[in-house]
C-alpha cells in the first residue's frame, strides 16, 4: 500500500515538479552537455563496444537523450525504446522511419513486430525521477524497469546507466528490496561510476 505519507511518493512529487520547472533553454543545454559528458568522459568498454542501446523518449521534464540518439545513429549503433507489455518492458528498434503508437501514459512507442528482451541489449539508458551516488534509482512508480531487470546479475548485460539532471540527486534515496541498482549515472556535469 502506498499512502500519502510514503517518503518515496513525497520525494517523487517534489523531484518531478523540479525537473518540470526547467526552461526549454535549460533542457537543451542539459541535453547538449550530456552528449559532451558521454563522448569525452565515459570510458566504459561496454558502452564503447555496444551495438544495441536502449534509450527513451523524454517525458515530464526528463533529461532528453535525443542528441545522444543522433550521435549513436551516426556511429551505426542500433537504438531501442521501451514498450510496455503487461507489467514489464520489451524493447523496439527506433529509426528515423519509426511509426508510432501511444502507450497508456501517452508516451510514444514504435509500432513493430520484432521485440527484444532486456538481456539482448548491451546498454540501457534509464529515465529516472531521483538518484543517489550509490546507484539508487527512484522511477515514476510503475516498477517497470525493476521488474524487467529483476533477475539480472551485475556482471551480465545490459549495463544499466541512469540519465538525470543534477537537480535530481538525493543524498540517500530510500531504497526497496526490489530496486535494481544503476551501474552508472550521467548528468550534464558529472559521471558517477557505482
Ligand atoms: N520517458 C519514459 N518512458 C518510459 C518510462 C519513463 O519513466 N520515462 N517508464 C518507466 O518506467 C515506463 C512508463 N512508466 C510511466 C509511469 C507513470 C507515468 C505517468 O506519467 N504517470 C502519471 C499518470 C499518467 C496517466 O495515468 O495517464 C502520473 O503519475 O502523474 C508515466 C510513465 C516506460 N517508458
Ligand atoms: N521485481 C518485481 N517484482 C514484482 N513487483 C515489483 C518488482 N519490482 C517492483 N515491483 C513493484 O512495482 C511497484 C513500483 O515500484 P517502484 O516504486 O520501485 O517503481 P519505480 O522504480 O519508481 O518505477 P519505474 O521503474 O517504472 O520507473 C512496487 O509496488 C513494487 O511492489
Short mmCIF file of C-alpha atoms and ligand atoms in Angstrom, two decimals:
data_model
loop_
_atom_site.label_atom_id
_atom_site.label_comp_id
_atom_site.label_asym_id
_atom_site.label_seq_id
_atom_site.Cartn_x
_atom_site.Cartn_y
_atom_site.Cartn_z
CA UNK A 1 0.00 0.00 0.00
CA UNK A 2 1.18 3.50 -0.80
CA UNK A 3 -0.12 6.21 1.50
CA UNK A 4 0.30 9.96 1.04
CA UNK A 5 2.92 9.79 3.82
CA UNK A 6 5.15 7.37 1.86
CA UNK A 7 8.52 9.19 1.69
CA UNK A 8 9.09 7.88 -1.83
CA UNK A 9 5.81 9.41 -3.02
CA UNK A 10 6.62 12.77 -1.43
CA UNK A 11 10.09 12.78 -2.99
CA UNK A 12 8.70 11.73 -6.35
CA UNK A 13 6.25 14.64 -6.35
CA UNK A 14 8.93 17.18 -5.38
CA UNK A 15 11.53 15.95 -7.86
CA UNK A 16 9.06 15.73 -10.74
CA UNK A 17 7.99 19.30 -10.04
CA UNK A 18 11.65 20.43 -10.01
CA UNK A 19 12.56 18.81 -13.33
CA UNK A 20 9.35 20.07 -14.99
CA UNK A 21 10.20 23.63 -13.97
CA UNK A 22 13.39 23.68 -16.10
CA UNK A 23 13.02 26.02 -19.10
CA UNK A 24 13.32 24.87 -22.71
CA UNK A 25 16.75 26.58 -22.84
CA UNK A 26 17.91 24.76 -19.71
CA UNK A 27 16.66 21.46 -21.11
CA UNK A 28 18.53 21.94 -24.39
CA UNK A 29 21.72 22.97 -22.58
CA UNK A 30 21.44 19.88 -20.36
CA UNK A 31 20.89 17.52 -23.32
CA UNK A 32 23.89 19.07 -25.10
CA UNK A 33 26.14 18.73 -22.04
CA UNK A 34 25.03 15.14 -21.61
CA UNK A 35 26.41 14.21 -25.04
CA UNK A 36 29.66 16.01 -24.28
CA UNK A 37 29.98 14.18 -20.97
CA UNK A 38 29.33 10.81 -22.54
CA UNK A 39 31.65 11.32 -25.53
CA UNK A 40 34.57 12.72 -23.58
CA UNK A 41 34.44 11.28 -20.11
CA UNK A 42 32.62 7.98 -20.07
CA UNK A 43 35.32 5.39 -20.57
CA UNK A 44 33.33 2.20 -20.28
CA UNK A 45 34.16 -0.63 -22.69
CA UNK A 46 30.55 -1.88 -22.51
CA UNK A 47 29.43 1.44 -23.96
CA UNK A 48 32.30 1.80 -26.43
CA UNK A 49 31.65 -1.68 -27.85
CA UNK A 50 27.85 -1.51 -27.69
CA UNK A 51 25.84 -2.48 -30.76
CA UNK A 52 22.36 -2.09 -29.26
CA UNK A 53 21.49 0.68 -26.83
CA UNK A 54 18.07 1.44 -25.35
CA UNK A 55 17.12 4.99 -24.52
CA UNK A 56 13.73 6.67 -24.01
CA UNK A 57 11.58 9.48 -25.35
CA UNK A 58 11.62 12.36 -22.92
CA UNK A 59 8.54 12.84 -20.73
CA UNK A 60 7.62 15.02 -17.74
CA UNK A 61 10.84 17.11 -17.73
CA UNK A 62 13.26 14.17 -18.00
CA UNK A 63 16.67 14.95 -19.46
CA UNK A 64 16.40 14.31 -23.18
CA UNK A 65 18.59 11.67 -24.84
CA UNK A 66 17.63 12.88 -28.36
CA UNK A 67 21.07 14.33 -29.15
CA UNK A 68 22.70 11.16 -27.85
CA UNK A 69 20.45 9.21 -30.18
CA UNK A 70 21.62 11.29 -33.17
CA UNK A 71 25.20 10.55 -32.15
CA UNK A 72 24.55 6.80 -31.91
CA UNK A 73 22.90 6.78 -35.33
CA UNK A 74 26.00 8.48 -36.78
CA UNK A 75 28.07 5.70 -35.21
CA UNK A 76 25.87 2.96 -36.70
CA UNK A 77 24.68 1.84 -33.25
CA UNK A 78 21.13 0.47 -33.13
CA UNK A 79 18.81 2.28 -30.72
CA UNK A 80 15.75 0.85 -28.96
CA UNK A 81 12.86 2.24 -26.93
CA UNK A 82 10.90 0.66 -24.07
CA UNK A 83 7.48 -0.78 -24.89
CA UNK A 84 5.10 -1.65 -22.04
CA UNK A 85 3.98 -5.25 -22.21
CA UNK A 86 1.90 -6.17 -19.17
CA UNK A 87 3.94 -5.08 -16.16
CA UNK A 88 7.30 -5.34 -17.88
CA UNK A 89 9.20 -3.70 -20.70
CA UNK A 90 10.28 -5.09 -24.04
CA UNK A 91 12.35 -3.07 -26.47
CA UNK A 92 11.59 -1.97 -30.02
CA UNK A 93 14.04 -0.64 -32.63
CA UNK A 94 13.94 3.11 -33.19
CA UNK A 95 14.96 4.53 -36.59
CA UNK A 96 14.17 7.78 -38.45
CA UNK A 97 11.30 5.85 -40.17
CA UNK A 98 9.62 4.60 -36.99
CA UNK A 99 5.82 4.63 -36.96
CA UNK A 100 4.34 5.43 -33.54
CA UNK A 101 1.57 4.46 -31.19
CA UNK A 102 0.96 5.82 -27.68
CA UNK A 103 1.07 3.72 -24.50
CA UNK A 104 -1.37 4.18 -21.59
CA UNK A 105 0.76 7.00 -20.22
CA UNK A 106 0.68 8.90 -23.51
CA UNK A 107 4.35 8.10 -24.26
CA UNK A 108 5.09 7.11 -27.87
CA UNK A 109 6.26 3.59 -28.65
CA UNK A 110 7.44 2.21 -32.01
CA UNK A 111 4.95 0.06 -33.93
CA UNK A 112 6.83 -3.12 -34.74
CA UNK A 113 6.59 -6.90 -34.85
CA UNK A 114 10.07 -7.55 -33.51
CA UNK A 115 10.80 -7.04 -29.84
CA UNK A 116 14.00 -7.62 -27.90
CA UNK A 117 14.11 -8.66 -24.27
CA UNK A 118 16.28 -6.66 -21.89
CA UNK A 119 19.15 -9.15 -21.95
CA UNK A 120 19.56 -8.77 -25.71
CA UNK A 121 20.66 -5.16 -25.26
CA UNK A 122 24.21 -4.07 -24.43
CA UNK A 123 23.38 -0.85 -22.61
CA UNK A 124 20.13 0.61 -21.25
CA UNK A 125 19.92 4.33 -20.53
CA UNK A 126 17.19 4.69 -17.92
CA UNK A 127 14.98 7.68 -17.20
CA UNK A 128 14.60 8.45 -13.52
CA UNK A 129 12.90 10.79 -11.08
CA UNK A 130 15.63 10.69 -8.42
CA UNK A 131 19.04 9.10 -7.91
CA UNK A 132 21.76 8.88 -5.27
CA UNK A 133 25.50 8.39 -5.68
CA UNK A 134 25.25 4.74 -4.61
CA UNK A 135 23.22 3.82 -7.69
CA UNK A 136 19.80 4.12 -6.06
CA UNK A 137 17.03 4.96 -8.52
CA UNK A 138 13.54 6.30 -7.95
CA UNK A 139 11.35 6.00 -11.05
CA UNK A 140 7.81 7.01 -11.93
CA UNK A 141 6.37 4.35 -9.63
CA UNK A 142 5.29 1.68 -12.10
CA UNK A 143 8.12 -0.72 -11.27
CA UNK A 144 8.60 -1.40 -14.98
CA UNK A 145 12.39 -1.22 -15.15
CA UNK A 146 12.71 -3.03 -11.79
CA UNK A 147 10.60 -5.98 -12.96
CA UNK A 148 12.31 -6.14 -16.35
CA UNK A 149 15.81 -6.39 -14.85
CA UNK A 150 14.96 -8.15 -11.57
CA UNK A 151 16.96 -11.28 -12.49
CA UNK A 152 19.94 -9.52 -14.00
CA UNK A 153 23.29 -10.02 -12.26
CA UNK A 154 25.74 -7.13 -12.03
CA UNK A 155 28.22 -8.74 -14.44
CA UNK A 156 25.58 -9.61 -17.03
CA UNK A 157 24.42 -7.34 -19.81
CA UNK A 158 22.89 -4.91 -20.27
CA UNK A 159 24.78 -2.21 -18.42
CA UNK A 160 22.20 -0.03 -16.64
CA UNK A 161 23.00 3.67 -16.77
CA UNK A 162 20.70 6.38 -15.40
CA UNK A 163 20.44 9.77 -17.13
CA UNK A 164 19.46 12.75 -15.00
CA UNK A 165 19.56 16.46 -14.40
CA UNK A 166 21.85 17.41 -11.50
CA UNK A 167 18.80 18.66 -9.57
CA UNK A 168 17.50 15.07 -9.36
CA UNK A 169 20.22 13.96 -6.94
CA UNK A 170 19.16 12.97 -3.43
CA UNK A 171 21.62 12.22 -0.62
CA UNK A 172 20.29 8.84 0.45
CA UNK A 173 17.36 7.56 -1.53
CA UNK A 174 15.03 5.30 0.45
CA UNK A 175 15.54 2.05 -1.45
CA UNK A 176 13.31 -1.03 -1.53
CA UNK A 177 14.34 -4.65 -1.89
CA UNK A 178 13.11 -4.86 -5.48
CA UNK A 179 15.01 -1.75 -6.69
CA UNK A 180 17.51 -2.68 -9.37
CA UNK A 181 20.68 -0.61 -8.80
CA UNK A 182 22.14 1.59 -11.51
CA UNK A 183 25.71 0.82 -12.53
CA UNK A 184 26.45 4.41 -13.52
CA UNK A 185 24.66 7.76 -13.59
CA UNK A 186 25.37 10.50 -16.10
CA UNK A 187 24.31 14.12 -15.52
CA UNK A 188 25.29 17.22 -17.53
CA UNK A 189 28.15 17.87 -15.09
CA UNK A 190 29.23 14.51 -13.78
CA UNK A 191 29.65 10.77 -14.27
CA UNK A 192 29.11 8.54 -11.29
CA UNK A 193 30.54 5.05 -11.62
CA UNK A 194 28.92 2.98 -8.91
N1 LIG B 1 10.27 8.53 -20.94
C1 LIG B 1 9.92 7.50 -20.20
N2 LIG B 1 9.45 6.40 -20.78
C2 LIG B 1 9.07 5.35 -20.00
C3 LIG B 1 9.19 5.40 -18.60
C4 LIG B 1 9.68 6.59 -18.01
O1 LIG B 1 9.81 6.72 -16.77
N3 LIG B 1 10.03 7.60 -18.84
N4 LIG B 1 8.82 4.31 -17.85
C5 LIG B 1 9.41 3.93 -16.64
O2 LIG B 1 9.02 3.00 -16.01
C6 LIG B 1 7.80 3.43 -18.42
C7 LIG B 1 6.47 4.14 -18.27
N5 LIG B 1 6.18 4.44 -16.90
C8 LIG B 1 5.42 5.52 -16.53
C9 LIG B 1 4.76 5.51 -15.32
C10 LIG B 1 3.94 6.57 -14.97
C11 LIG B 1 3.80 7.67 -15.83
C12 LIG B 1 2.94 8.84 -15.53
O3 LIG B 1 3.04 9.86 -16.15
N6 LIG B 1 2.03 8.76 -14.64
C13 LIG B 1 1.15 9.88 -14.47
C14 LIG B 1 -0.28 9.47 -14.72
C15 LIG B 1 -0.49 9.28 -16.20
C16 LIG B 1 -1.80 8.60 -16.56
O4 LIG B 1 -2.24 7.72 -15.83
O5 LIG B 1 -2.35 8.98 -17.59
C17 LIG B 1 1.34 10.47 -13.12
O6 LIG B 1 1.73 9.72 -12.21
O7 LIG B 1 1.13 11.65 -12.99
C18 LIG B 1 4.49 7.69 -16.99
C19 LIG B 1 5.29 6.63 -17.34
C20 LIG B 1 8.16 3.12 -19.84
N7 LIG B 1 8.51 4.28 -20.60
N1 LIG B 2 10.72 -7.41 -9.39
C1 LIG B 2 9.48 -7.07 -9.04
N2 LIG B 2 8.51 -8.00 -8.93
C2 LIG B 2 7.27 -7.66 -8.59
N3 LIG B 2 6.88 -6.40 -8.30
C3 LIG B 2 7.78 -5.44 -8.38
C4 LIG B 2 9.13 -5.70 -8.77
N4 LIG B 2 9.81 -4.55 -8.79
C5 LIG B 2 8.93 -3.59 -8.44
N5 LIG B 2 7.72 -4.11 -8.18
C6 LIG B 2 6.50 -3.36 -7.74
O1 LIG B 2 6.37 -2.18 -8.52
C7 LIG B 2 5.88 -1.12 -7.73
C8 LIG B 2 6.59 0.17 -8.04
O2 LIG B 2 7.96 0.08 -7.69
P1 LIG B 2 8.87 1.38 -7.61
O3 LIG B 2 8.18 2.43 -6.83
O4 LIG B 2 10.25 0.99 -7.15
O5 LIG B 2 8.90 1.81 -9.15
P2 LIG B 2 9.89 2.77 -9.92
O6 LIG B 2 11.27 2.23 -9.95
O7 LIG B 2 9.73 4.12 -9.33
O8 LIG B 2 9.23 2.74 -11.38
P3 LIG B 2 9.80 2.60 -12.90
O9 LIG B 2 10.91 1.60 -12.92
O10 LIG B 2 8.62 2.15 -13.68
O11 LIG B 2 10.26 3.95 -13.31
C9 LIG B 2 6.03 -1.54 -6.27
O12 LIG B 2 4.76 -1.58 -5.71
C10 LIG B 2 6.66 -2.90 -6.31
O13 LIG B 2 5.98 -3.77 -5.45
#
